[in-house]
mmCIF file of C-alpha atoms in Angstrom:
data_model
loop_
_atom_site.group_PDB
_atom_site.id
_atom_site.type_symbol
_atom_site.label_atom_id
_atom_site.label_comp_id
_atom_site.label_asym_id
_atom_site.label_seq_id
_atom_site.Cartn_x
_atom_site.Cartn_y
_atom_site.Cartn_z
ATOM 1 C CA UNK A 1 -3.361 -12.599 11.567
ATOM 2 C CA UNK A 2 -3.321 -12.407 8.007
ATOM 3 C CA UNK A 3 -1.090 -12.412 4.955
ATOM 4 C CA UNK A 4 -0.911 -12.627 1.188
ATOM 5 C CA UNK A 5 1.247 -14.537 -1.038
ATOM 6 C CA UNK A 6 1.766 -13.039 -4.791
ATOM 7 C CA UNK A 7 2.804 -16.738 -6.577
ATOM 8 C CA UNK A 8 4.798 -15.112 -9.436
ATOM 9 C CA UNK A 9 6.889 -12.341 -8.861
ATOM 10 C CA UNK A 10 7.642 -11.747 -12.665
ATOM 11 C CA UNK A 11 5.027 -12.331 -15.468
ATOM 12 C CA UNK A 12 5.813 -11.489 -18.926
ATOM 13 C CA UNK A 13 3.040 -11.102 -21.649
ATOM 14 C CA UNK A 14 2.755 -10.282 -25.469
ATOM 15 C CA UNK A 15 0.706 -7.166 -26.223
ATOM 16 C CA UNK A 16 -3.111 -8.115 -26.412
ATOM 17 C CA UNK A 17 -2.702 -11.282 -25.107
ATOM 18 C CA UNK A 18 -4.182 -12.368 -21.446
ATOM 19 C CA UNK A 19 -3.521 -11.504 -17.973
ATOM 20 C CA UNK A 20 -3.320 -13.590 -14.685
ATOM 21 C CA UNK A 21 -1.505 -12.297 -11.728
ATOM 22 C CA UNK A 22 -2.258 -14.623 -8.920
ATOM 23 C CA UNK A 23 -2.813 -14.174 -5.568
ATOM 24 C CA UNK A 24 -3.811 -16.378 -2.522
ATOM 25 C CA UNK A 25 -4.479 -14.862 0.739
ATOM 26 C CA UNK A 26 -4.706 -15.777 4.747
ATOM 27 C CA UNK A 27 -7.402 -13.647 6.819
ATOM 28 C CA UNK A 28 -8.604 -14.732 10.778
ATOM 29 C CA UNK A 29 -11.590 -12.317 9.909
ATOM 30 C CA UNK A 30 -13.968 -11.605 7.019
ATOM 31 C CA UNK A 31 -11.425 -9.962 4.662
ATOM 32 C CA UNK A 32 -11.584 -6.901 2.333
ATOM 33 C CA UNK A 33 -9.245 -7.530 -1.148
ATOM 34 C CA UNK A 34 -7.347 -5.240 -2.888
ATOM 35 C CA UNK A 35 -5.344 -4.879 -6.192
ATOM 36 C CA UNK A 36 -2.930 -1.701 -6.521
ATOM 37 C CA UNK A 37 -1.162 -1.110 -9.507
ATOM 38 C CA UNK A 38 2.729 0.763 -8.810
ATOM 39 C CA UNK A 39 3.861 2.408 -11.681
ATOM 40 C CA UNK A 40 7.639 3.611 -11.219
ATOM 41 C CA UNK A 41 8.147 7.075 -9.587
ATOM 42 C CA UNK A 42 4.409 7.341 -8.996
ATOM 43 C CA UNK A 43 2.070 6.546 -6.234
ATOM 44 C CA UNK A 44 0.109 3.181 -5.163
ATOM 45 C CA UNK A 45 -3.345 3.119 -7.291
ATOM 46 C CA UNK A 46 -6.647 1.002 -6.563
ATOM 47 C CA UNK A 47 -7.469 -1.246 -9.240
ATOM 48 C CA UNK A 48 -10.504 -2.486 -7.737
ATOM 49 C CA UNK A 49 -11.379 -3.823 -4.540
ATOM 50 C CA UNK A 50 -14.002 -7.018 -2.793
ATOM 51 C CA UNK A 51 -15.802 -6.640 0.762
ATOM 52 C CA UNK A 52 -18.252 -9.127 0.175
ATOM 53 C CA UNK A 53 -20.612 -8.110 -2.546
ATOM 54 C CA UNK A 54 -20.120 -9.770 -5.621
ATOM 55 C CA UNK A 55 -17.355 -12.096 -6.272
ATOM 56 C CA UNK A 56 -16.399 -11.178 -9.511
ATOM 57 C CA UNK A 57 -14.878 -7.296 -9.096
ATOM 58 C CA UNK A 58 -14.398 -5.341 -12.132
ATOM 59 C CA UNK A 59 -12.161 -2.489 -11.605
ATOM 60 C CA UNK A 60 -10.322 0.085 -14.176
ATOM 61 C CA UNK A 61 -8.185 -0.493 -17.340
ATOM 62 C CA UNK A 62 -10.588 -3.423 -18.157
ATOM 63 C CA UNK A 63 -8.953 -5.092 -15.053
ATOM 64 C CA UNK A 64 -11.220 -7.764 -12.979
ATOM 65 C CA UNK A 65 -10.636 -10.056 -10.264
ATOM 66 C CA UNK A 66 -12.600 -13.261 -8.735
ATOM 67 C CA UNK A 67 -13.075 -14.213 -5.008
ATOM 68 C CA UNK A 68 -12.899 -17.989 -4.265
ATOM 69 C CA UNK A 69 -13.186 -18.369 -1.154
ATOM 70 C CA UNK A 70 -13.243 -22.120 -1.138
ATOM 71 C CA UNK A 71 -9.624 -21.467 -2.642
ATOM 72 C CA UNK A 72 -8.742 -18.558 -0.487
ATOM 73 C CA UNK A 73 -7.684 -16.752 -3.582
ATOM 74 C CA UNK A 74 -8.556 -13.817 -5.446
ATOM 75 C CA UNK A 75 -6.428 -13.790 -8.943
ATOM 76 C CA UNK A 76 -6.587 -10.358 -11.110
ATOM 77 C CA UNK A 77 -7.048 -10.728 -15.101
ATOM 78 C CA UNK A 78 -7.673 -9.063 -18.012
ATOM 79 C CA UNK A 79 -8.507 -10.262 -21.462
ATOM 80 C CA UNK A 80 -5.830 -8.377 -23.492
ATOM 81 C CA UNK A 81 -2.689 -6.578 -22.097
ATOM 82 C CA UNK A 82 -1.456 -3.035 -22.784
ATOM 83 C CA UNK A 83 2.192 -1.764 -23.256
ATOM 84 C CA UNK A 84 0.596 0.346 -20.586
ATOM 85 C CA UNK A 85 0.140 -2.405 -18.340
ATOM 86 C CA UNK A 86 3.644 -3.000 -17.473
ATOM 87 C CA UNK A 87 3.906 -2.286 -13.681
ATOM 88 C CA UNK A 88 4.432 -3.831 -10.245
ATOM 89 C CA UNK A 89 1.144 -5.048 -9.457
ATOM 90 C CA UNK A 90 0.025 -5.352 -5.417
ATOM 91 C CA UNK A 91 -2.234 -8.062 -3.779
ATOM 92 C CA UNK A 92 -3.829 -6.616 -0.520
ATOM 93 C CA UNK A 93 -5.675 -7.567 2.223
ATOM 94 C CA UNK A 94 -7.543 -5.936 4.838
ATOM 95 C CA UNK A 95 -9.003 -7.382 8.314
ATOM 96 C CA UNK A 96 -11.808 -5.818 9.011
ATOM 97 C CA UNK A 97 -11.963 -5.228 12.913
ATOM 98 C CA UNK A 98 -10.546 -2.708 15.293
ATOM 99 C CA UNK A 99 -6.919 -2.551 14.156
ATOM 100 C CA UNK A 100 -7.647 0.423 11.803
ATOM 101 C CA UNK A 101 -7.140 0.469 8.201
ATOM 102 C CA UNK A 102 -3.854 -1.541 8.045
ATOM 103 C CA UNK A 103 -3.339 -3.315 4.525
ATOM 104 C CA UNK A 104 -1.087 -5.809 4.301
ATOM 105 C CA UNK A 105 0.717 -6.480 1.135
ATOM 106 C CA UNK A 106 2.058 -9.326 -1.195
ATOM 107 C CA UNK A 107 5.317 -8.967 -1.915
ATOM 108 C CA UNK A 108 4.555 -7.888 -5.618
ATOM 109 C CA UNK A 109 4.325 -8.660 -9.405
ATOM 110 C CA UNK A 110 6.525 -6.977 -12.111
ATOM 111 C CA UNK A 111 4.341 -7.413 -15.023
ATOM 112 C CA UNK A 112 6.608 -6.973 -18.433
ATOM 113 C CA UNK A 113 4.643 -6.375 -21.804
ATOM 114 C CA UNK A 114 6.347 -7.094 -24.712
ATOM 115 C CA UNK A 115 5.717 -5.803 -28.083
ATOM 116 C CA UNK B 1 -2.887 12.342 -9.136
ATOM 117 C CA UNK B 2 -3.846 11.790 -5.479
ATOM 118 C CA UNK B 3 -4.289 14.845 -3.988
ATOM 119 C CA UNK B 4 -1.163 13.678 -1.360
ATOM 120 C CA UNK B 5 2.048 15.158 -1.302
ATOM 121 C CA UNK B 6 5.145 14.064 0.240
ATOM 122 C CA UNK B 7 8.126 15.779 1.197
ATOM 123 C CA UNK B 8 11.069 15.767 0.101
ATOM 124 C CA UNK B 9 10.955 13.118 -2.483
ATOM 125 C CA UNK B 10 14.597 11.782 -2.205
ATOM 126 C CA UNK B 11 17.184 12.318 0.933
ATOM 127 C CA UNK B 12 20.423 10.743 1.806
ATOM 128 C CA UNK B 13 21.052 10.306 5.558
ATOM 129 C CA UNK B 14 24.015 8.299 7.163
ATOM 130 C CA UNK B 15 23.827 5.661 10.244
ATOM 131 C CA UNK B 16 22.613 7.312 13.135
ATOM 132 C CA UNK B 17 21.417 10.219 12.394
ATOM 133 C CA UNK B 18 17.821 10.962 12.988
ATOM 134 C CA UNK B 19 14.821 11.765 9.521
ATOM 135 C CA UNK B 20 12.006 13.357 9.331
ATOM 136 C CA UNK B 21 9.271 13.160 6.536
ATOM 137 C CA UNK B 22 6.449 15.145 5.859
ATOM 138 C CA UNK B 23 2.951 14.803 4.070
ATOM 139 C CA UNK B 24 0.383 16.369 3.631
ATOM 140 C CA UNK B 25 -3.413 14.881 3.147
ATOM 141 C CA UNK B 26 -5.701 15.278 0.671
ATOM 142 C CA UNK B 27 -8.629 17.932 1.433
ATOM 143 C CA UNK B 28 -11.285 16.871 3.979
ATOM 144 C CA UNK B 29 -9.177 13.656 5.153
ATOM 145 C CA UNK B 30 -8.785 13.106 8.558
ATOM 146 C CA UNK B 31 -6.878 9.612 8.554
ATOM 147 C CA UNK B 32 -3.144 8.952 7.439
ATOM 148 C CA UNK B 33 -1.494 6.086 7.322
ATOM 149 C CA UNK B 34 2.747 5.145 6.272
ATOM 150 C CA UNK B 35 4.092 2.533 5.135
ATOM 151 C CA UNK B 36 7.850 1.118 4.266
ATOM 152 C CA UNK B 37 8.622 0.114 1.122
ATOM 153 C CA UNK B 38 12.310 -1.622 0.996
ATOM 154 C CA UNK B 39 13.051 -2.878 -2.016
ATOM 155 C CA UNK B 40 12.048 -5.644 -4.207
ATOM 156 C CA UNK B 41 9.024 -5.995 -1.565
ATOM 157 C CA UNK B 42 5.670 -4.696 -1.063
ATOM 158 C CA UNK B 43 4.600 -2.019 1.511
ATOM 159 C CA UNK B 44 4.822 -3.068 5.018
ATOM 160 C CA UNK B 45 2.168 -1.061 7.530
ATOM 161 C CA UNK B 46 4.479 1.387 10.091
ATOM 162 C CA UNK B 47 1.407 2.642 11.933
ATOM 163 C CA UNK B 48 -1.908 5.108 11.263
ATOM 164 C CA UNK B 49 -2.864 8.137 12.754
ATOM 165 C CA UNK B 50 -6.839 8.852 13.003
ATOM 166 C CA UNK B 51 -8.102 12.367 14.295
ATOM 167 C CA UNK B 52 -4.306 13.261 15.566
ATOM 168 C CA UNK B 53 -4.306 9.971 17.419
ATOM 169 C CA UNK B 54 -1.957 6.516 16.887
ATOM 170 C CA UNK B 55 -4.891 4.135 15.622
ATOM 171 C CA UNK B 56 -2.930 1.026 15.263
ATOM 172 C CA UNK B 57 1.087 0.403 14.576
ATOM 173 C CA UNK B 58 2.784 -2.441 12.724
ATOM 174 C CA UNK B 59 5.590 -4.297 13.855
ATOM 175 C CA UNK B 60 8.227 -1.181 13.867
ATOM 176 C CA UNK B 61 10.560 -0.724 17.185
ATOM 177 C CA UNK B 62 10.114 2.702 18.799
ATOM 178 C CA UNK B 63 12.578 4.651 17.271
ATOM 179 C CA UNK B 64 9.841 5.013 14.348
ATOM 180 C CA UNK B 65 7.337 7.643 15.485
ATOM 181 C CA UNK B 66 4.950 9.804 13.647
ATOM 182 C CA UNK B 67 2.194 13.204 14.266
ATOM 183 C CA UNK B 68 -0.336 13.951 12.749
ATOM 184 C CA UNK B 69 -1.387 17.933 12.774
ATOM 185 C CA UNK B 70 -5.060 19.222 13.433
ATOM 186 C CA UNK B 71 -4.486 20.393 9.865
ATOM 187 C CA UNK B 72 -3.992 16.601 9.223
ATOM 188 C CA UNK B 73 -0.903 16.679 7.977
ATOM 189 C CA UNK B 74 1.617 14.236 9.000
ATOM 190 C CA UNK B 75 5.378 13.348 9.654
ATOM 191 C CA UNK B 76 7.242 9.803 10.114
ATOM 192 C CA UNK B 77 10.235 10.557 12.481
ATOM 193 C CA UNK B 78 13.407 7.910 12.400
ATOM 194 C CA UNK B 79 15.544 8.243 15.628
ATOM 195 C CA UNK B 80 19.074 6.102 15.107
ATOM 196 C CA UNK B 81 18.978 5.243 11.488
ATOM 197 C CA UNK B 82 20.389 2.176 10.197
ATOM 198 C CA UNK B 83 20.876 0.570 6.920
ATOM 199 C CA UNK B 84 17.988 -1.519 6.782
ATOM 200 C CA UNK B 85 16.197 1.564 7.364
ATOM 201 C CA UNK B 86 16.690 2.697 3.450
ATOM 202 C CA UNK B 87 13.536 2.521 1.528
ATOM 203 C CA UNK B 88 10.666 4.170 -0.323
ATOM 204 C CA UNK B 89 8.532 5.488 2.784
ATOM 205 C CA UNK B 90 4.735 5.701 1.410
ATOM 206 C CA UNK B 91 2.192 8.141 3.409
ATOM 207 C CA UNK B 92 -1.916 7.278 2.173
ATOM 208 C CA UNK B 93 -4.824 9.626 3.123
ATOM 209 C CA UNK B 94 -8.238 8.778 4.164
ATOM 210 C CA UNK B 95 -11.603 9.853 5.466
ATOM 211 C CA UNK B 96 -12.864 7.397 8.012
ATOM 212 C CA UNK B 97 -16.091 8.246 9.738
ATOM 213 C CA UNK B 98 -15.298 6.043 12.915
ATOM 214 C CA UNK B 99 -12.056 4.272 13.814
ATOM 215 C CA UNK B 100 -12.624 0.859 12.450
ATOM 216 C CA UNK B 101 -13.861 1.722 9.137
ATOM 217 C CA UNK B 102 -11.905 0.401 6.088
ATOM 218 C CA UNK B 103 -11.988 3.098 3.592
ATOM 219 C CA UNK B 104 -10.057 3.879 0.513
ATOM 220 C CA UNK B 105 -6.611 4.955 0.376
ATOM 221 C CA UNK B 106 -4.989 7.527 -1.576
ATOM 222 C CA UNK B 107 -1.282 6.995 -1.816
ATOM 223 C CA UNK B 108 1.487 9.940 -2.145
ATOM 224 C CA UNK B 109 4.163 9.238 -4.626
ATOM 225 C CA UNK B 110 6.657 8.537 -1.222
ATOM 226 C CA UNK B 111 9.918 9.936 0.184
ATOM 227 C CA UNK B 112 13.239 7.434 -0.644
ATOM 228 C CA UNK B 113 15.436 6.797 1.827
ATOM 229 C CA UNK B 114 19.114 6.189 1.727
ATOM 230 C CA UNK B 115 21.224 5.312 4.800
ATOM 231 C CA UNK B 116 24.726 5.085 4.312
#
């Protein structure tokens, strides 16, 4: 089984100031981690994603995330926030055995950038 | 943009009645996977086709069944709708070489649902 829990479901940031979206996660097998971005009226989009390489993950928009798994978390940051940046933001894991590619979600963060 | 299209992109059904949805993959992709998106919540995994085969379903009762084409597109078919049914219904593309592999999804913009 596995399962992710998104700790704040609203964040609200000033323009250029820091990110942190957590993120804590449950996985019976070696997990693969995921952060999607959900911009309204358009599609799911990879940030980045960990399967067991390095545990810091740098993905795109200046976007990075760290795997502790001592913590079982994996929290997404970025040193200064866009206008742009304002979005619901996704925590995913992934089990990796026979079930197929099934992702299981967090139940989301609306990120809000203010001017 | 994702190369994945989904059709139509709004549609108003009432309890009952039976929906179908339509995507279609991005080029060379051969795995697709949908997902239900009610809102206020995050995605929640209906079931994956691989290679025109069910490769794995989430917890969804029957009445939610899919195809997948040898052209690899797709539909989601909803027998009975109900109210709880109405949501954003996401479709994701992939190329998996075998199975069990855990590749990258590319996510269609989605179809929402209303059941009245």
């Amino acid at each position: 089984a596995q399962s992710v829990t998104q700790l704040d479901s609203h964040v609200s940031v000033s323009e250029g100031t820091p990110v942190l979206l957590r993120c804590n996660y449950s996985s019976s097998y070696s997990p693969s981690l995921f952060w999607y971005v959900q911009h309204p009226n358009k599609g799911l989009q990879l940030l980045l994603k960990y399967t067991s390489a390095a545990t810091l993950v740098k993905g795109i928009n200046g976007f990075e995330a760290e795997f502790k798994k001592s913590e079982t978390s994996f929290h997404l940051t970025k040193p200064s926030a866009h206008m742009s940046d304002a979005a619901e933001y996704f925590c995913v894991v992934s089990a990796r055995n026979n079930a197929g590619n099934m992702l299981t979600f967090g139940g989301g963060t609306r990120l809000m950038v203010k001017p | 943009e994702t190369g994945v299209t989904q059709s139509p992109t709004h549609l108003i059904k009432t309890r009952g009645q039976q929906v179908t949805l339509r995507c279609s993959s991005q080029s060379g992709h051969n795995t697709v996977s949908w997902y239900q998106q009610a809102l206020g919540q995050g995605p929640q995994f209906i079931f994956q086709y691989y290679r025109e085969e069910e490769n794995g379903r989430g917890n969804f009762p029957p009445r939610f069944s899919g195809l997948q084409f040898p052209n690899y597109s797709s539909e989601l078919n909803v027998n009975a709708l109900e109210l709880d049914d109405s949501a954003l219904y996401l479709c994701a593309s992939s190329f998996k070489p075998l199975p069990g592999t855990n590749e990258k999804l590319f996510f269609g913009s989605g179809t929402q649902l209303s059941v009245l």
